[in-house]
């Protein structure tokens, strides 16, 4: 009886919190211009995000983060993003609910939506996800700005096939409303058929994180008697509001309470 080789353990994904807030500048010497890539569904995506003509940050390049784990952190900490296409030679951008599934983002909309039909037909898209962390009050309006973490994803979305649609919708709902699917009735075949689910690869994406940027610098010549500083911002979940048509004996489910606790803990949504 021969010994079988042991599989090597999968390395743990690095935590975004273990990485310095700002990466070294992406300089011309370290940058190779690549053509935009198409969707990729590799089970083991590269740790570093590729730099392409669409993903290279040009303004404030020293705030670009190329660690894929940072991209996942931005996506996972958000409930929505802004999805944009070009429709009839004009840009159109709409807010959409999002949820990550591996190295893809799941999106959904009505099968009757012209916006989603165009995406399903192959229209290139741009998805933006932003966490606004605070307002930077400098000693001049010119130098005042914001602190944020932002991800931008480019690609062509694919339509989730009918046999995978219910599982994809459950995965998306679990991100948006964890545990809610166990509180309500199952989706009907008609509801599933009326919903389009799209899968957008994270193969071509960029992250910009200026959370550690300075409010001011020494010897800038500004009047130190003028107040300068940060106004931190965070998302807060208020107490659940029960629908007036709900049976008075019905209690707020634990899934709703857990969702509120998640927002309170992260300060993002």
CSV table of C-alpha atoms in Angstrom, one decimal:
chain,number,residue,atom,x,y,z
A,1,UNK,CA,0.0,0.0,0.0
A,2,UNK,CA,1.6,3.3,-1.1
A,3,UNK,CA,1.4,6.5,0.8
A,4,UNK,CA,-0.8,9.2,-0.8
A,5,UNK,CA,0.7,12.7,-0.9
A,6,UNK,CA,-0.9,15.1,1.5
A,7,UNK,CA,-2.6,18.2,0.2
A,8,UNK,CA,-0.9,21.4,1.4
A,9,UNK,CA,-3.2,23.5,3.6
A,10,UNK,CA,-4.7,26.6,1.9
A,11,UNK,CA,-3.0,29.7,3.2
A,12,UNK,CA,-5.2,32.0,5.1
A,13,UNK,CA,-6.2,35.2,3.3
A,14,UNK,CA,-4.4,38.2,4.8
A,15,UNK,CA,-6.6,40.6,6.8
A,16,UNK,CA,-7.0,44.1,5.6
A,17,UNK,CA,-6.4,45.3,9.1
A,18,UNK,CA,-3.0,43.8,9.2
A,19,UNK,CA,-1.9,45.9,6.2
A,20,UNK,CA,-0.7,49.5,6.4
A,21,UNK,CA,-3.4,52.0,5.5
A,22,UNK,CA,-1.4,53.4,2.6
A,23,UNK,CA,0.7,51.4,0.1
A,24,UNK,CA,3.8,52.8,-1.7
A,25,UNK,CA,3.0,55.0,-4.8
A,26,UNK,CA,2.4,53.1,-8.0
A,27,UNK,CA,5.2,54.5,-10.1
A,28,UNK,CA,5.8,54.3,-13.8
A,29,UNK,CA,8.8,51.9,-13.2
A,30,UNK,CA,6.5,49.5,-11.3
A,31,UNK,CA,3.5,49.8,-13.7
A,32,UNK,CA,3.0,47.9,-16.9
A,33,UNK,CA,0.0,49.0,-19.0
A,34,UNK,CA,-2.1,46.0,-19.8
A,35,UNK,CA,-5.2,45.7,-22.0
A,36,UNK,CA,-8.5,45.4,-20.1
A,37,UNK,CA,-9.2,41.8,-19.2
A,38,UNK,CA,-12.5,39.9,-19.6
A,39,UNK,CA,-14.4,38.2,-16.8
A,40,UNK,CA,-12.4,35.5,-15.0
A,41,UNK,CA,-13.9,32.9,-12.7
A,42,UNK,CA,-10.7,31.3,-11.4
A,43,UNK,CA,-11.1,29.5,-8.1
A,44,UNK,CA,-7.8,30.9,-7.0
A,45,UNK,CA,-7.5,34.5,-8.1
A,46,UNK,CA,-4.1,36.2,-7.7
A,47,UNK,CA,-3.5,37.9,-4.4
A,48,UNK,CA,-2.6,41.2,-6.1
A,49,UNK,CA,-5.1,43.1,-8.3
A,50,UNK,CA,-3.7,43.5,-11.8
A,51,UNK,CA,-3.0,47.0,-13.0
A,52,UNK,CA,-4.7,47.8,-16.3
A,53,UNK,CA,-5.6,50.8,-18.4
A,54,UNK,CA,-8.9,50.9,-16.5
A,55,UNK,CA,-7.7,50.2,-12.9
A,56,UNK,CA,-4.6,52.3,-12.5
A,57,UNK,CA,-5.3,55.2,-10.1
A,58,UNK,CA,-3.7,58.3,-11.5
A,59,UNK,CA,-4.7,61.0,-9.0
A,60,UNK,CA,-3.5,60.2,-5.5
A,61,UNK,CA,-1.9,57.0,-6.8
A,62,UNK,CA,-0.2,56.5,-3.4
A,63,UNK,CA,-3.6,55.7,-2.0
A,64,UNK,CA,-4.2,52.8,-4.4
A,65,UNK,CA,-4.2,49.4,-2.7
A,66,UNK,CA,-3.5,46.4,-4.8
A,67,UNK,CA,-4.2,43.7,-2.2
A,68,UNK,CA,-7.3,41.6,-3.3
A,69,UNK,CA,-8.2,41.2,0.4
A,70,UNK,CA,-8.7,45.0,0.6
A,71,UNK,CA,-11.1,44.8,-2.4
A,72,UNK,CA,-13.1,42.0,-0.6
A,73,UNK,CA,-13.3,44.1,2.6
A,74,UNK,CA,-14.8,47.1,0.7
A,75,UNK,CA,-17.3,44.9,-1.1
A,76,UNK,CA,-18.3,42.9,2.0
A,77,UNK,CA,-18.8,46.0,4.1
A,78,UNK,CA,-21.3,47.4,1.7
A,79,UNK,CA,-25.0,46.7,1.0
A,80,UNK,CA,-25.2,48.7,-2.2
A,81,UNK,CA,-23.1,50.2,-5.0
A,82,UNK,CA,-23.7,52.3,-8.1
A,83,UNK,CA,-23.9,50.5,-11.4
A,84,UNK,CA,-23.3,52.5,-14.6
A,85,UNK,CA,-23.6,51.8,-18.3
A,86,UNK,CA,-23.7,53.8,-21.5
A,87,UNK,CA,-27.2,53.7,-22.9
A,88,UNK,CA,-28.0,55.5,-26.2
A,89,UNK,CA,-24.7,57.4,-26.0
A,90,UNK,CA,-25.5,58.7,-22.5
A,91,UNK,CA,-24.2,57.5,-19.1
A,92,UNK,CA,-26.8,56.0,-16.8
A,93,UNK,CA,-26.0,55.1,-13.2
A,94,UNK,CA,-28.4,53.4,-10.7
A,95,UNK,CA,-28.0,52.2,-7.1
A,96,UNK,CA,-28.1,48.4,-6.8
A,97,UNK,CA,-27.9,45.9,-3.9
A,98,UNK,CA,-24.7,43.8,-4.0
A,99,UNK,CA,-23.2,40.7,-2.5
A,100,UNK,CA,-19.9,39.0,-3.1
A,101,UNK,CA,-19.7,35.3,-4.1
A,102,UNK,CA,-16.1,34.3,-4.3
A,103,UNK,CA,-14.4,36.6,-6.8
A,104,UNK,CA,-17.7,37.8,-8.3
A,105,UNK,CA,-20.3,40.3,-7.3
A,106,UNK,CA,-24.0,39.3,-7.5
A,107,UNK,CA,-26.5,41.8,-8.7
A,108,UNK,CA,-30.2,41.4,-9.3
A,109,UNK,CA,-33.1,43.3,-11.0
A,110,UNK,CA,-36.3,42.8,-12.8
A,111,UNK,CA,-36.3,40.8,-16.1
A,112,UNK,CA,-38.4,43.6,-17.5
A,113,UNK,CA,-35.8,46.3,-16.8
A,114,UNK,CA,-34.3,47.8,-19.9
A,115,UNK,CA,-31.2,48.7,-17.9
A,116,UNK,CA,-30.6,45.1,-16.8
A,117,UNK,CA,-31.5,43.7,-20.2
A,118,UNK,CA,-28.8,45.8,-21.8
A,119,UNK,CA,-26.3,44.5,-19.3
A,120,UNK,CA,-27.4,41.0,-19.9
A,121,UNK,CA,-26.9,41.6,-23.6
A,122,UNK,CA,-23.2,42.5,-23.0
A,123,UNK,CA,-23.1,46.2,-22.3
A,124,UNK,CA,-19.8,47.0,-20.4
A,125,UNK,CA,-20.5,48.1,-16.8
A,126,UNK,CA,-18.7,50.0,-14.1
A,127,UNK,CA,-19.6,49.3,-10.4
A,128,UNK,CA,-18.5,51.7,-7.7
A,129,UNK,CA,-18.7,51.0,-4.0
A,130,UNK,CA,-17.8,53.8,-1.5
A,131,UNK,CA,-17.5,54.0,2.3
A,132,UNK,CA,-17.4,57.7,3.3
A,133,UNK,CA,-15.4,57.8,6.5
A,134,UNK,CA,-15.2,61.4,7.4
A,135,UNK,CA,-14.8,65.1,6.3
A,136,UNK,CA,-11.4,66.7,6.4
A,137,UNK,CA,-11.6,70.3,7.6
A,138,UNK,CA,-8.4,72.0,6.5
A,139,UNK,CA,-7.5,75.6,7.0
A,140,UNK,CA,-8.6,76.4,3.5
A,141,UNK,CA,-11.5,75.2,1.3
A,142,UNK,CA,-9.0,74.2,-1.3
A,143,UNK,CA,-7.3,71.7,1.0
A,144,UNK,CA,-10.5,70.4,2.6
A,145,UNK,CA,-11.7,67.0,1.4
A,146,UNK,CA,-13.0,63.6,2.5
A,147,UNK,CA,-11.7,60.3,3.8
A,148,UNK,CA,-13.0,57.3,2.1
A,149,UNK,CA,-12.5,53.7,0.9
A,150,UNK,CA,-13.6,53.0,-2.6
A,151,UNK,CA,-13.7,50.1,-5.0
A,152,UNK,CA,-14.3,50.4,-8.8
A,153,UNK,CA,-15.0,47.3,-10.9
A,154,UNK,CA,-15.1,47.2,-14.7
A,155,UNK,CA,-16.3,44.3,-16.7
A,156,UNK,CA,-19.1,42.6,-18.6
A,157,UNK,CA,-21.6,40.8,-16.4
A,158,UNK,CA,-22.9,37.3,-17.1
A,159,UNK,CA,-26.5,36.1,-16.5
A,160,UNK,CA,-26.8,33.4,-13.8
A,161,UNK,CA,-28.5,30.4,-15.5
A,162,UNK,CA,-32.0,29.4,-14.3
A,163,UNK,CA,-30.8,26.3,-12.4
A,164,UNK,CA,-28.4,28.4,-10.3
A,165,UNK,CA,-30.6,31.5,-9.8
A,166,UNK,CA,-32.3,30.5,-6.6
A,167,UNK,CA,-29.0,29.7,-4.9
A,168,UNK,CA,-27.6,33.0,-6.1
A,169,UNK,CA,-30.6,35.0,-4.8
A,170,UNK,CA,-30.3,33.2,-1.4
A,171,UNK,CA,-26.6,34.1,-1.3
A,172,UNK,CA,-27.4,37.7,-2.1
A,173,UNK,CA,-30.2,37.9,0.5
A,174,UNK,CA,-27.9,36.4,3.1
A,175,UNK,CA,-25.5,39.3,2.6
A,176,UNK,CA,-28.1,42.0,2.6
A,177,UNK,CA,-30.4,40.5,5.3
A,178,UNK,CA,-28.6,37.6,7.1
A,179,UNK,CA,-31.0,34.9,8.3
A,180,UNK,CA,-34.1,36.5,6.7
A,181,UNK,CA,-34.7,33.6,4.3
A,182,UNK,CA,-35.4,31.3,7.3
A,183,UNK,CA,-38.0,33.8,8.6
A,184,UNK,CA,-40.1,34.0,5.5
A,185,UNK,CA,-41.7,31.6,3.0
A,186,UNK,CA,-39.6,30.1,0.1
A,187,UNK,CA,-39.5,32.0,-3.2
A,188,UNK,CA,-42.0,30.9,-5.8
A,189,UNK,CA,-41.0,29.8,-9.2
A,190,UNK,CA,-42.8,32.8,-10.7
A,191,UNK,CA,-40.8,35.2,-8.4
A,192,UNK,CA,-37.5,33.6,-9.4
A,193,UNK,CA,-38.4,33.7,-13.1
A,194,UNK,CA,-39.3,37.4,-12.8
A,195,UNK,CA,-35.8,38.2,-11.4
A,196,UNK,CA,-32.6,38.6,-13.3
A,197,UNK,CA,-29.4,37.7,-11.5
A,198,UNK,CA,-26.1,38.9,-12.9
A,199,UNK,CA,-22.6,37.9,-11.9
A,200,UNK,CA,-19.8,40.5,-12.3
A,201,UNK,CA,-16.2,39.3,-12.1
A,202,UNK,CA,-13.8,41.1,-9.8
A,203,UNK,CA,-11.0,40.4,-12.3
A,204,UNK,CA,-10.6,44.0,-13.2
A,205,UNK,CA,-11.0,46.2,-10.1
A,206,UNK,CA,-9.2,48.9,-8.2
A,207,UNK,CA,-9.2,50.1,-4.6
A,208,UNK,CA,-8.4,53.5,-3.3
A,209,UNK,CA,-8.1,54.0,0.5
A,210,UNK,CA,-7.1,57.5,1.9
A,211,UNK,CA,-8.3,56.8,5.4
A,212,UNK,CA,-4.9,57.6,6.7
A,213,UNK,CA,-4.4,60.8,4.8
A,214,UNK,CA,-3.3,63.9,6.6
A,215,UNK,CA,-5.5,66.9,7.4
A,216,UNK,CA,-2.6,69.3,7.1
A,217,UNK,CA,1.1,69.5,6.7
A,218,UNK,CA,3.8,71.4,8.7
A,219,UNK,CA,4.9,74.8,7.4
A,220,UNK,CA,2.0,75.3,5.0
A,221,UNK,CA,1.7,79.0,5.9
A,222,UNK,CA,-1.9,78.7,7.1
A,223,UNK,CA,-3.3,80.5,10.1
A,224,UNK,CA,-3.2,78.1,13.1
A,225,UNK,CA,-5.9,80.1,14.8
A,226,UNK,CA,-8.4,78.6,12.2
A,227,UNK,CA,-9.8,75.3,13.4
A,228,UNK,CA,-8.7,72.2,11.4
A,229,UNK,CA,-9.5,68.6,12.0
A,230,UNK,CA,-11.7,65.6,11.1
A,231,UNK,CA,-15.4,65.0,11.4
A,232,UNK,CA,-15.7,61.1,11.5
A,233,UNK,CA,-18.8,59.7,9.8
A,234,UNK,CA,-20.4,56.3,10.3
A,235,UNK,CA,-23.7,54.5,9.4
A,236,UNK,CA,-26.1,54.0,12.3
A,237,UNK,CA,-29.1,51.6,12.4
A,238,UNK,CA,-32.1,52.9,14.3
A,239,UNK,CA,-34.5,50.7,16.1
A,240,UNK,CA,-36.6,48.5,13.8
A,241,UNK,CA,-40.1,49.9,12.9
A,242,UNK,CA,-42.8,47.3,12.7
A,243,UNK,CA,-45.3,47.5,9.8
A,244,UNK,CA,-48.7,48.5,11.1
A,245,UNK,CA,-50.3,45.5,9.4
A,246,UNK,CA,-48.1,43.0,11.3
A,247,UNK,CA,-49.9,41.0,14.0
A,248,UNK,CA,-49.3,42.8,17.3
A,249,UNK,CA,-48.1,39.6,18.9
A,250,UNK,CA,-45.3,39.2,16.4
A,251,UNK,CA,-41.8,40.1,17.8
A,252,UNK,CA,-39.0,41.5,15.9
A,253,UNK,CA,-37.0,38.5,14.7
A,254,UNK,CA,-33.4,37.9,15.7
A,255,UNK,CA,-32.3,38.2,12.1
A,256,UNK,CA,-33.3,41.9,12.1
A,257,UNK,CA,-31.6,42.5,15.5
A,258,UNK,CA,-28.4,40.9,14.2
A,259,UNK,CA,-28.4,43.0,11.1
A,260,UNK,CA,-28.7,46.2,13.3
A,261,UNK,CA,-25.8,44.9,15.5
A,262,UNK,CA,-23.7,44.3,12.4
A,263,UNK,CA,-24.2,47.8,11.2
A,264,UNK,CA,-23.5,49.2,14.7
A,265,UNK,CA,-20.2,47.2,14.9
A,266,UNK,CA,-18.9,48.1,11.4
A,267,UNK,CA,-20.3,51.6,11.0
A,268,UNK,CA,-20.7,50.9,7.3
A,269,UNK,CA,-23.5,49.7,5.0
